[in-house]
Coordinates of C-alpha atoms and ligand atoms in Angstrom, one line a residue:
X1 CA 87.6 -158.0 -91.8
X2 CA 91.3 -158.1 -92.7
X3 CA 93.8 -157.6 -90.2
X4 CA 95.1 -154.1 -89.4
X5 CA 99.0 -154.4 -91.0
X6 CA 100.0 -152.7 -87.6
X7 CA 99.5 -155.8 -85.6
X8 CA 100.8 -159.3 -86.1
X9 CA 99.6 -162.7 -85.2
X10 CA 102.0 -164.6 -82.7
X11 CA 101.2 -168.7 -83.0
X12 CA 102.2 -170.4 -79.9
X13 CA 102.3 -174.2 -80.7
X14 CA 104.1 -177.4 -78.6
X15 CA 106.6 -177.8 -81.6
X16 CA 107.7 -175.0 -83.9
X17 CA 108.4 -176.5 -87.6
X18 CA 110.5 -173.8 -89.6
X19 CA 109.6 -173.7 -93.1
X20 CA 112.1 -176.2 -95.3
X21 CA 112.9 -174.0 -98.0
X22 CA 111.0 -176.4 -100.4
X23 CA 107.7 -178.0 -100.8
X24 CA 109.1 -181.3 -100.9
X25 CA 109.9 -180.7 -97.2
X26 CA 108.6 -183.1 -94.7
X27 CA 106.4 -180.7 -92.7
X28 CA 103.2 -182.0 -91.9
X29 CA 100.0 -180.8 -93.1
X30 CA 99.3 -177.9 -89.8
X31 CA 103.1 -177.4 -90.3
X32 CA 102.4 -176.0 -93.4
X33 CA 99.3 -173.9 -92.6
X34 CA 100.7 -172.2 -89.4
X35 CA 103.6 -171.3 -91.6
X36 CA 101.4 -169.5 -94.6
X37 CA 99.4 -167.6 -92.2
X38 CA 102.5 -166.4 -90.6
X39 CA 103.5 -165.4 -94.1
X40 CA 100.3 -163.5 -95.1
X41 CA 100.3 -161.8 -91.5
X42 CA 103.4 -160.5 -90.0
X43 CA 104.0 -162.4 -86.7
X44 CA 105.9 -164.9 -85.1
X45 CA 106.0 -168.5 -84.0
X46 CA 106.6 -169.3 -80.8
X47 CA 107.1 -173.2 -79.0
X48 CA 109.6 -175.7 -77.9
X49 CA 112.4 -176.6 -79.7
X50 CA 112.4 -179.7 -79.1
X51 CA 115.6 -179.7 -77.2
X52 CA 116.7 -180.7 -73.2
X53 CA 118.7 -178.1 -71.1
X54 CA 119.9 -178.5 -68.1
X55 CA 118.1 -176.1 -66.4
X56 CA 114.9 -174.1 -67.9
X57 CA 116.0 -170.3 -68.5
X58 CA 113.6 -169.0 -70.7
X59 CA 116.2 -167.9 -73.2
X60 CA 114.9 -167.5 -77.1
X61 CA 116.5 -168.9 -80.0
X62 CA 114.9 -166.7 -82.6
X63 CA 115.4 -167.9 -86.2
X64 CA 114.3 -166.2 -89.9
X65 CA 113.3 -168.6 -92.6
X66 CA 111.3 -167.2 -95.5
X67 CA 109.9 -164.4 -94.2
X68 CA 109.0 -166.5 -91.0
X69 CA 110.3 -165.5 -87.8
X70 CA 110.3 -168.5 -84.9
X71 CA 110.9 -168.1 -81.2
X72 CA 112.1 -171.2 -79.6
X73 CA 112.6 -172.3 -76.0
X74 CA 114.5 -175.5 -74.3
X75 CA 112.8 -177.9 -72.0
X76 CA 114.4 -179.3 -69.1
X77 CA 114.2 -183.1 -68.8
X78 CA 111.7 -183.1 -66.6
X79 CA 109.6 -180.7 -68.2
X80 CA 109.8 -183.5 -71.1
X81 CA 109.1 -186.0 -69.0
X82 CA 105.8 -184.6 -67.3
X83 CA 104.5 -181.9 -69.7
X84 CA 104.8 -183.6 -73.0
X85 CA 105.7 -187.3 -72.5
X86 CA 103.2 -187.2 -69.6
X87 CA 100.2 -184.9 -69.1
X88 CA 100.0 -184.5 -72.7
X89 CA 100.7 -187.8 -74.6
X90 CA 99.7 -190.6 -71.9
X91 CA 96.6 -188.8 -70.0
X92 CA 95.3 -185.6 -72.8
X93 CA 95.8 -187.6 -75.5
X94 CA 94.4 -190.9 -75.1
X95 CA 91.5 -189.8 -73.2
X96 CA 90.8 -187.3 -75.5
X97 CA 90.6 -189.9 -78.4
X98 CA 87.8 -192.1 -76.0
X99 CA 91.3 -194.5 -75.4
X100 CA 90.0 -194.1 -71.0
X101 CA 92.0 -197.9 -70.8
X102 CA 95.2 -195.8 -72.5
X103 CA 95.1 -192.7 -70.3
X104 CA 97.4 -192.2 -67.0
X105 CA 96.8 -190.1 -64.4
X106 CA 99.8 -188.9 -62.0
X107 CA 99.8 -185.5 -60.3
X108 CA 103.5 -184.9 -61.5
X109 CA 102.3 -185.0 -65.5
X110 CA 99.4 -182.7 -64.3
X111 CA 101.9 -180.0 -61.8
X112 CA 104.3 -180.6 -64.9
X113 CA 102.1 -179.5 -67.9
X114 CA 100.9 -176.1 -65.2
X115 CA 104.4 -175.6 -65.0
X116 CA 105.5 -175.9 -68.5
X117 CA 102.5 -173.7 -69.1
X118 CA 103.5 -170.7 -66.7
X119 CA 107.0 -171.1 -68.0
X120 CA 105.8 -170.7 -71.8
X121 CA 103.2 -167.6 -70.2
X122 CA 106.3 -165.6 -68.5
X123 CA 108.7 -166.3 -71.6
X124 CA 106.3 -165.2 -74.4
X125 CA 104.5 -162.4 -72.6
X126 CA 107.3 -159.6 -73.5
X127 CA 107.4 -161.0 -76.9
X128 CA 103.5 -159.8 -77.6
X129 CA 103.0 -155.9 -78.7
X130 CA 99.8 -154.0 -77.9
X131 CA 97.3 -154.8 -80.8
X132 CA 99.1 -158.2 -81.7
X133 CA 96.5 -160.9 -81.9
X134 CA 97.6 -164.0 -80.0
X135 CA 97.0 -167.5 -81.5
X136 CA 97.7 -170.4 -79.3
X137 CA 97.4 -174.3 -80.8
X138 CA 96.3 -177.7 -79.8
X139 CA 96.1 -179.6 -75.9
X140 CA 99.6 -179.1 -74.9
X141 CA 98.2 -175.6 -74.0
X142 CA 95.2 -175.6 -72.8
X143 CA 96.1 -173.1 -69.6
X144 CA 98.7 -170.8 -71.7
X145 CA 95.7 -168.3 -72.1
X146 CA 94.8 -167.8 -68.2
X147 CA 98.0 -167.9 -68.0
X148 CA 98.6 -164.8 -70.1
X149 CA 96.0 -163.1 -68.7
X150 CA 97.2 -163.6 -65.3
X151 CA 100.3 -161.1 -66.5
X152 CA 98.4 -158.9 -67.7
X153 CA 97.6 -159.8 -71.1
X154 CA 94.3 -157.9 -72.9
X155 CA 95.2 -158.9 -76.6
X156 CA 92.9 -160.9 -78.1
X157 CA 93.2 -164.8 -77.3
X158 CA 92.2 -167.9 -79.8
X159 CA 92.8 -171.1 -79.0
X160 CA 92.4 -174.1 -81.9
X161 CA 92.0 -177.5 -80.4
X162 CA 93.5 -180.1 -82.9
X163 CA 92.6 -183.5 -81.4
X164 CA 88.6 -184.4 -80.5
X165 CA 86.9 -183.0 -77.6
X166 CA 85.6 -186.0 -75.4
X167 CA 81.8 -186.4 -74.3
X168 CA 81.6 -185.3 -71.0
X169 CA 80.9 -188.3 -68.5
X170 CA 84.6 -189.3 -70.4
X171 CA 86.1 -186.1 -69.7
X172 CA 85.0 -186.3 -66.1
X173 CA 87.8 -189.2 -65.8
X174 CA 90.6 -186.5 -65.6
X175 CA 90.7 -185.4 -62.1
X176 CA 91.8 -181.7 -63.4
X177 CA 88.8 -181.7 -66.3
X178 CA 86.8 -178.8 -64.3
X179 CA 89.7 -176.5 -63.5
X180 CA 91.1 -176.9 -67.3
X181 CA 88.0 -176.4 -69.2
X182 CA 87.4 -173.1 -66.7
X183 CA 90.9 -171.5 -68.0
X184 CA 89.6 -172.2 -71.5
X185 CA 87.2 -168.9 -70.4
X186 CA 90.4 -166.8 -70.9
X187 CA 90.2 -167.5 -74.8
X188 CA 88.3 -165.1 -76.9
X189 CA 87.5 -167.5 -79.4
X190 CA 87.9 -171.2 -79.5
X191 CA 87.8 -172.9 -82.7
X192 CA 87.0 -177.1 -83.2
X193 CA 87.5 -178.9 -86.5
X194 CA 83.6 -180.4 -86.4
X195 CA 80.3 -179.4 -84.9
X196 CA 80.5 -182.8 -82.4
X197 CA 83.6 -181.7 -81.2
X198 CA 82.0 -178.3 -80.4
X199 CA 78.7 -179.7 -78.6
X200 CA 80.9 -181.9 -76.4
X201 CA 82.8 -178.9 -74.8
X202 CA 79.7 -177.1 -74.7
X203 CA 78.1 -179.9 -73.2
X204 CA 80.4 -180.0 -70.3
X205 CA 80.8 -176.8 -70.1
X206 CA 77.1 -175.8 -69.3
X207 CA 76.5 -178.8 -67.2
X208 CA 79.5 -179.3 -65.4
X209 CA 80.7 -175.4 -64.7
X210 CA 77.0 -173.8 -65.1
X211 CA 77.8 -171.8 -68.7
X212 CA 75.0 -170.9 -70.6
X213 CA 75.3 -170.8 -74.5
X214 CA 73.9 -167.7 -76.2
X215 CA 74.2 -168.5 -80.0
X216 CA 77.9 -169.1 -80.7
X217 CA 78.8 -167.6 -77.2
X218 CA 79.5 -169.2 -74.1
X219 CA 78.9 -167.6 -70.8
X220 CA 80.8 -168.3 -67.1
X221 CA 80.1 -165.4 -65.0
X222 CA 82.1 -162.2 -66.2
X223 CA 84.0 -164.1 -69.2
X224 CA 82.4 -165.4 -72.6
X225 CA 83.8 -167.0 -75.4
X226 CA 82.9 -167.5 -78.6
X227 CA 83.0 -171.2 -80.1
X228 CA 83.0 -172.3 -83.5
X229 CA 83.3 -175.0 -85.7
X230 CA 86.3 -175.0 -88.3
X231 CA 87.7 -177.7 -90.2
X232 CA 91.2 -177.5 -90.9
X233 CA 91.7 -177.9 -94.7
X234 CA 94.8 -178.5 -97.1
X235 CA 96.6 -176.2 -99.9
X236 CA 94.7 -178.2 -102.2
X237 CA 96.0 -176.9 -105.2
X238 CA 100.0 -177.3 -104.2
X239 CA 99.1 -180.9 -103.4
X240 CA 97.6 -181.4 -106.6
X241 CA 100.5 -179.8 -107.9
X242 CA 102.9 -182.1 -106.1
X243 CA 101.1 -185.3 -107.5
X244 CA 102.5 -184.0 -111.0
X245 CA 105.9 -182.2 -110.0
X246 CA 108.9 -184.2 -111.4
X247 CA 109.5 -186.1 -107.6
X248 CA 105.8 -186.9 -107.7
X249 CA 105.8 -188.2 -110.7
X250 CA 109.1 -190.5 -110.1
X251 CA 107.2 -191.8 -107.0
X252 CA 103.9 -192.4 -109.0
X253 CA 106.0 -194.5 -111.8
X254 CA 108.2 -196.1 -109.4
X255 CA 105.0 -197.3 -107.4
X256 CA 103.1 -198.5 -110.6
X257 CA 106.5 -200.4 -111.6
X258 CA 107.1 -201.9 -108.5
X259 CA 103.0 -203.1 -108.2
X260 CA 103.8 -205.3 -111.7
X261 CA 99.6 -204.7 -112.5
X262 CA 98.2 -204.8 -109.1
X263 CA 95.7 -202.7 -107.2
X264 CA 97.7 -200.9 -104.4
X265 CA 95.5 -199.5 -101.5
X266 CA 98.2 -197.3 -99.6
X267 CA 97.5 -196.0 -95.7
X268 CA 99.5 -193.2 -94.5
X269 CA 99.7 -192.3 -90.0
X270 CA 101.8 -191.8 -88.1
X271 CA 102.3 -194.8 -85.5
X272 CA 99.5 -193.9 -83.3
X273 CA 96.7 -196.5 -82.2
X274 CA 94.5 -193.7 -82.4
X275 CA 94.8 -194.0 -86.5
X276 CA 93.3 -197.8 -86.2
X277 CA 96.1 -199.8 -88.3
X278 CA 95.5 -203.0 -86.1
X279 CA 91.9 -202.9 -86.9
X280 CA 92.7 -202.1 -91.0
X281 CA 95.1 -204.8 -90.8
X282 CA 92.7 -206.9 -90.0
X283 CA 89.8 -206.0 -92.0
X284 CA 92.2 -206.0 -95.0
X285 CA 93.1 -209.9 -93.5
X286 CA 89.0 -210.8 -94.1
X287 CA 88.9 -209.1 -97.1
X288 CA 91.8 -211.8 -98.3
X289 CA 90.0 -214.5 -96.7
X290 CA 86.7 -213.7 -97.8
X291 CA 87.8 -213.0 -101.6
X292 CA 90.4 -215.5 -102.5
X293 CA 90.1 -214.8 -106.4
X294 CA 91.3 -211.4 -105.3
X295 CA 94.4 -212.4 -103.2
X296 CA 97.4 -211.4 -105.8
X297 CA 95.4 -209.1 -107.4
X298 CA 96.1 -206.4 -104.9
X299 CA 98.4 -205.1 -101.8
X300 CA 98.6 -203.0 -99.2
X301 CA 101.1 -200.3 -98.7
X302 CA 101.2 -199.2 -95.3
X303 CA 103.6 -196.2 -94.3
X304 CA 103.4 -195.5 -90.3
X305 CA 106.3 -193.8 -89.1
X306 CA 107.2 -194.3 -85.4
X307 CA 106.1 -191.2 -83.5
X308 CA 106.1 -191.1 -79.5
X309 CA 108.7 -193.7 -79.1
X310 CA 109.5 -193.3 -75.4
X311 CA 105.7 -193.6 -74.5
X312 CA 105.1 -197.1 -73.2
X313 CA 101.5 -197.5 -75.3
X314 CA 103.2 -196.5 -78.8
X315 CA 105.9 -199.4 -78.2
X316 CA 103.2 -201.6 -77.5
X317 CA 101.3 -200.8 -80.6
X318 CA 104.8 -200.6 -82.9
X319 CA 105.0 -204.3 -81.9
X320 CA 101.7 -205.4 -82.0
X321 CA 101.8 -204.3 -85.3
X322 CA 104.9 -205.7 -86.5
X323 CA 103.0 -209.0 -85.1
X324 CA 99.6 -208.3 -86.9
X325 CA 101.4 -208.1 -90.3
X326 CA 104.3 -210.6 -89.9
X327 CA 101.3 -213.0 -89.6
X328 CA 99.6 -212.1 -92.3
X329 CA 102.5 -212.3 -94.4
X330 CA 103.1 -215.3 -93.5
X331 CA 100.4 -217.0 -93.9
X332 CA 99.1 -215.2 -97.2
X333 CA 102.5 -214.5 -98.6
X334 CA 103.3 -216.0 -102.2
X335 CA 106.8 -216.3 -103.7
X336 CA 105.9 -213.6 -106.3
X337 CA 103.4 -211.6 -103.9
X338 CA 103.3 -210.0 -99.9
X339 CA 100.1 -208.7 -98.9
X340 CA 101.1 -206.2 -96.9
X341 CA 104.3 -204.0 -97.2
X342 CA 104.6 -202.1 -94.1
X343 CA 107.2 -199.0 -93.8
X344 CA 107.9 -197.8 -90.8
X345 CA 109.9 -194.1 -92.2
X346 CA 108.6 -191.1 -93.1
X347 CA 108.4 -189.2 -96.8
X348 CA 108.7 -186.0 -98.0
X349 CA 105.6 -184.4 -99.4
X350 CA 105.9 -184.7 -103.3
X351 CA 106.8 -188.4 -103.0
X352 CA 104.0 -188.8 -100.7
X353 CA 101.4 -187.3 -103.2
X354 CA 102.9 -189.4 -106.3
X355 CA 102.1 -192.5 -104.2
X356 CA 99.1 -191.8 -103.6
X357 CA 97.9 -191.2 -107.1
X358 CA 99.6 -194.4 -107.9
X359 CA 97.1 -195.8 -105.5
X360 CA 93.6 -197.3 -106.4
X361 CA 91.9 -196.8 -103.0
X362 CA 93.3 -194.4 -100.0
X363 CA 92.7 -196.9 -96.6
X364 CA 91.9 -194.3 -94.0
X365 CA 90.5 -195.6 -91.1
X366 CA 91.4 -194.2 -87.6
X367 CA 89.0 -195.1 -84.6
X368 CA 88.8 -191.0 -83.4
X369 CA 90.5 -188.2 -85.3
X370 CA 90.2 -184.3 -84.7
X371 CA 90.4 -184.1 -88.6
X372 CA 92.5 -186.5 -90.8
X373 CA 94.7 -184.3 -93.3
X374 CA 95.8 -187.8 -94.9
X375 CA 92.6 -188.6 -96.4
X376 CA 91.9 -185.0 -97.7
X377 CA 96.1 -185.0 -99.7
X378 CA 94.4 -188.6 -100.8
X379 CA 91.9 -187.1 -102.6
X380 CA 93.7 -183.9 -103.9
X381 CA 96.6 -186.4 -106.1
X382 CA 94.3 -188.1 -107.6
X383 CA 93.8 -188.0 -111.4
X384 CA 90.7 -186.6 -112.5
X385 CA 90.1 -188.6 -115.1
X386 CA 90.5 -191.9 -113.0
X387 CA 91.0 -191.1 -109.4
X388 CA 91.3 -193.9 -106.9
X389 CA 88.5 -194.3 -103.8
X390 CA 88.9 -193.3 -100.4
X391 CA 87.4 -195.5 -97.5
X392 CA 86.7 -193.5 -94.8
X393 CA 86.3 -193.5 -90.9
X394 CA 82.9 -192.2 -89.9
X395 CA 85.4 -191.6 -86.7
X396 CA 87.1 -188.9 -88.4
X397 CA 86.6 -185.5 -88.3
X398 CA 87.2 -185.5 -92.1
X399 CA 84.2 -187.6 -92.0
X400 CA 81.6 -184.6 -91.8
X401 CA 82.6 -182.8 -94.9
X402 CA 83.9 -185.6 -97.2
X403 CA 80.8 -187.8 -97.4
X404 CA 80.9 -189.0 -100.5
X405 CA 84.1 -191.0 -99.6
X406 CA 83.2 -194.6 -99.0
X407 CA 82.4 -194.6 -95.4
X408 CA 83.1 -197.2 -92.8
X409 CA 82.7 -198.1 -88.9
X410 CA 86.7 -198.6 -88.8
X411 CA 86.1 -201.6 -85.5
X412 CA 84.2 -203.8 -88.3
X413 CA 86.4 -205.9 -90.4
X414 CA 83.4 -206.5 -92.1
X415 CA 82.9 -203.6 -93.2
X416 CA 86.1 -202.5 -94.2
X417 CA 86.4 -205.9 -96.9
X418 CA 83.2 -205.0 -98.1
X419 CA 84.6 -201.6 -98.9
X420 CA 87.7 -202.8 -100.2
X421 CA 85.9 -205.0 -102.6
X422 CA 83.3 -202.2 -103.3
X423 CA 86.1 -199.7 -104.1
X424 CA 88.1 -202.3 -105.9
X425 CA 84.7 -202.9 -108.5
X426 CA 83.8 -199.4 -108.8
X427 CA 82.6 -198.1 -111.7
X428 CA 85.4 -195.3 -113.7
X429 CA 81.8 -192.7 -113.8
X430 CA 81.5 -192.8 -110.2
X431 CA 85.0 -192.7 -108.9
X432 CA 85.2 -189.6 -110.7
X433 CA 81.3 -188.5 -109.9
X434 CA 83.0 -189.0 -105.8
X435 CA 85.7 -187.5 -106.6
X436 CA 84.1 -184.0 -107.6
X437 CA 82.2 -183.4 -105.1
X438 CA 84.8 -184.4 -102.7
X439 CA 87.8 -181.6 -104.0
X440 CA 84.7 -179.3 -104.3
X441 CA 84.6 -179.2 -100.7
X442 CA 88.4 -179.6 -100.5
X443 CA 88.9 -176.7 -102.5
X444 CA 86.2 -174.6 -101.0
X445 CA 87.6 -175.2 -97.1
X446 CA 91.0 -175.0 -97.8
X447 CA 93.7 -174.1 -95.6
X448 CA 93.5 -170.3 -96.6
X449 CA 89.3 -170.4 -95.6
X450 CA 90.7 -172.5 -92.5
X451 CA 92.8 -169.9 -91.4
X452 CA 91.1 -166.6 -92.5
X453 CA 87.5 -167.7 -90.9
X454 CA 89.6 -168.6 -87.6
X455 CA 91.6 -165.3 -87.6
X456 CA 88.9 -163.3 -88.7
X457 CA 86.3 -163.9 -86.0
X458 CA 89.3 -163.6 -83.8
X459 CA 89.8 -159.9 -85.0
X460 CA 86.0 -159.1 -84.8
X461 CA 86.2 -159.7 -81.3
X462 CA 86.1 -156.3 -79.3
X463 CA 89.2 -155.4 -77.6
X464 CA 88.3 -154.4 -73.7
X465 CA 88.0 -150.2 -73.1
X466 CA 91.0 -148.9 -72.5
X467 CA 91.2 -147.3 -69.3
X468 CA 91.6 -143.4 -69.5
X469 CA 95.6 -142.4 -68.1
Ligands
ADQ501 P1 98.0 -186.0 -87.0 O1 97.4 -186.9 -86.0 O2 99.4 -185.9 -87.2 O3 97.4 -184.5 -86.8 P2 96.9 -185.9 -89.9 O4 95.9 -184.8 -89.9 O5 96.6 -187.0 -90.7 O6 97.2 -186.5 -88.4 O7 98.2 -185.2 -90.4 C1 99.4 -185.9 -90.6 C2 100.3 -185.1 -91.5 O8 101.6 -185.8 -91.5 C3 99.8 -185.2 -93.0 O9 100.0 -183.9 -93.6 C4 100.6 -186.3 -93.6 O10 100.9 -186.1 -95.0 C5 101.9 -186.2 -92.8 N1 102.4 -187.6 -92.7 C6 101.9 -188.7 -92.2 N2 102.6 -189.8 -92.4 C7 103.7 -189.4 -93.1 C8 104.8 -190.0 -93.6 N3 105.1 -191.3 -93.5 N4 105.7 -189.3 -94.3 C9 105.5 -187.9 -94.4 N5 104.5 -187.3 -94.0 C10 103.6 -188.0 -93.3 C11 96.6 -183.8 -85.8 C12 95.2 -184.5 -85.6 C13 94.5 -184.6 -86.9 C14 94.3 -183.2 -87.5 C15 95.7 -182.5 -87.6 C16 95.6 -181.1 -88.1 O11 95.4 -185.7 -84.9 O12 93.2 -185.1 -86.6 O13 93.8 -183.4 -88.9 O14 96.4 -182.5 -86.4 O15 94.6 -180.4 -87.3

């Protein structure tokens, strides 16, 4: 079922990223879907801007960038402080990614993100038109929905959670878990990247609140929802595409050039301890120990630019890091040869893609991860005639659909330099062989699938009787 032209989708999101006028921008991967289903349905995009004001009043900075329009609002401070630094990036998200020794719990981050939540609810209600179909993103809004409904709202609700779900006895940590998963009833449809994801909140949602599941629908007393796995995918052709674009290809020769013969095995995160670089570090470490022949024969590229800076845990990890791999350095380090090269900026996207077709094995190996776009835009540069091996994360969402990737338990180092040497020895016939059946899924669950199959069973959802004037 397409969507009647008459009515728009409006994507409410923490952070609204404005299409760059180019594909060599630096939006990330979700970035870049929100912003083609805004394109194929009229809509808009609404969020923070990512800016402080003094005091929170609600006023909207709209903005038109190729055909997308975005609604921004400012935060105050505090809002900042106890909405996103808090609630959401020191409690949500490390206990959502099983880190229960990383996650804080203070009432102000939990009043904060309810507030934050109300505020975005009153400011985007009069933006929404009768018919428009309302699509709200990731764990910095988990309440927005009962919070729309609570003025009124009777459009149809989806909510897309980005990050994992938590089993239940760890959810039960978070003092608010009960009350937040009951506003997830307002939602119409709630979408998860894997199936595990799924049976965790359904999990806790029967046992804890008393829902019963009837086939993909959820029951709490007078509400139901319907649940569903999705995994989010890539434009798998414009990355492909990027590999070979003229950037792409600078970055590709530039790498080969500047790896004088060598294997590179590249790793791409953002600085997070949820992506497990202390743990690859460190598996990459036994894998020089335990192959000595192998030692100058390849490197590690590591790019891992800071994200979260003012939480305390993310400058904890920045320098553990810096640590980790100033150590190995050291001690490994030759005068024509460093192990590891570790970069702490980000890249636009073509660069990115030309690097990692100049790499022989993609290193992605986070502990927990919704999904892991990183490892699919791995795959999607290579060259099909000699693509490069991705080790994997079982931990990964990507995990569930990409299984001919080489996959690892990310905590063992021995496992990760058994890959490494695997990978390294791999025959050309089954690179490529891998490599097939990994873009045919890439290809078939792209980001267009991701989006239509989420947007379509949000439009198949009936819209309540109107009552008679
Ligand atoms: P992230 O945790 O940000 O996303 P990921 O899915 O890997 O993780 O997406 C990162 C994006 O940023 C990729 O498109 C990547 O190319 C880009 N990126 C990373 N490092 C970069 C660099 N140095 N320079 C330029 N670009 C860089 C969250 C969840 C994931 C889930 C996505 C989408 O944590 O599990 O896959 O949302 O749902």
């Amino acid at each position: 079922m397409e969507f009647d032209p008459l009515n728009r989708l409006v994507i409410i999101s923490n952070r609204v990223s404005a299409p760059t006028g180019s594909h060599s921008g630096s939006q990330g991967g979700l970035a870049v879907a929100l912003t083609s289903a805004l394109r194929e349905y009229k809509g808009i995009w609404f969020g923070w801007s990512g800016e402080q004001t003094e005091e929170y009043s609600g006023q909207i900075t709209f903005a038109r960038n190729e055909g997308v329009t975005t609604a921004t609002v400012d935060l105050e401070e505090q809002d900042v402080e106890e909405y996103y630094n808090g609630y959401a990036n020191r409690t949500l998200w490390p206990l959502f990614h099983y880190r229960v020794d990383l996650a804080e719990y203070e009432r102000e981050f939990a009043g904060g993100y309810q507030r934050v939540n109300v505020r975005f609810a009153e400011t985007v209600r009069p933006l929404i038109e009768e018919g428009d179909a309302v699509w709200i993103q990731d764990y910095h809004m988990f309440p927005l929905g009962e919070e729309l409904r609570k003025l009124g709202l009777k459009n149809r609700i989806g909510f897309f959670l980005h990050i994992p779900w938590p089993p239940r006895r760890l959810l039960s940590i978070l003092p608010e878990a009960e009350a937040l998963v009951r506003t997830m009833f307002a939602y119409d449809v709630i979408g998860f990247h894997t199936e595990e994801w799924l049976s965790s909140f359904v999990d806790y949602a029967c046992h804890e609140l008393g829902a019963i599941l009837d086939g993909d629908t959820l029951r709490l007393g007078e509400r139901h929802v319907k649940v569903m796995a999705v995994p989010i995918g890539i434009d798998a052709e414009e990355f492909a595409g990027l590999a070979t674009s003229t950037r792409g290809r600078l970055a590709f020769r530039q790498m080969r050039d500047s790896a004088v013969g060598r294997d590179m095995i590249v790793g791409v995160d953002r600085l997070d301890y949820s992506k497990g670089l202390e743990e690859r570090f460190l598996g990459y470490e036994r894998f020089l120990t335990e192959h000595p022949e192998e030692r100058k024969e390849v490197f590690l590229l590591q790019i891992a630019p800071p994200s979260r800076a003012t939480v305390g845990s993310y400058q904890r990890i920045r320098t553990s890091l810096e640590g980790i791999a100033g150590r190995i350095n050291g001690a490994y380090s030759d005068i024509d040869w460093t192990p590891i090269r570790y970069v702490n900026q980000g890249y636009p996207r073509d660069v990115l893609a030309g690097i990692y077709r100049a790499a022989k094995i993609g290193l992605v190996t986070p502990l927990r991860d919704g999904m892991n776009l990183v490892a699919k835009e791995y795959v999607a540069a290579q060259n099909p005639e000699d693509p490069g091996v991705l080790i994997l994360s079982r931990f990964a969402g990507a995990a569930c659909q990409l299984t001919d990737a080489v996959l690892i338990n990310p905590y063992s180092a021995e496992e990760m330099a058994d890959a490494i040497m695997l990978a390294l020895r791999m025959p050309r016939e089954e690179r490529i062989e891998r490599w097939q059946k990994m873009m045919a899924v890439i290809n078939r669950e792209d980001i267009g699938w991701w989006r239509r199959t989420f947007t379509e069973a949000l439009m198949q959802v009936p819209l309540p009787e109107t009552e008679p004037a």
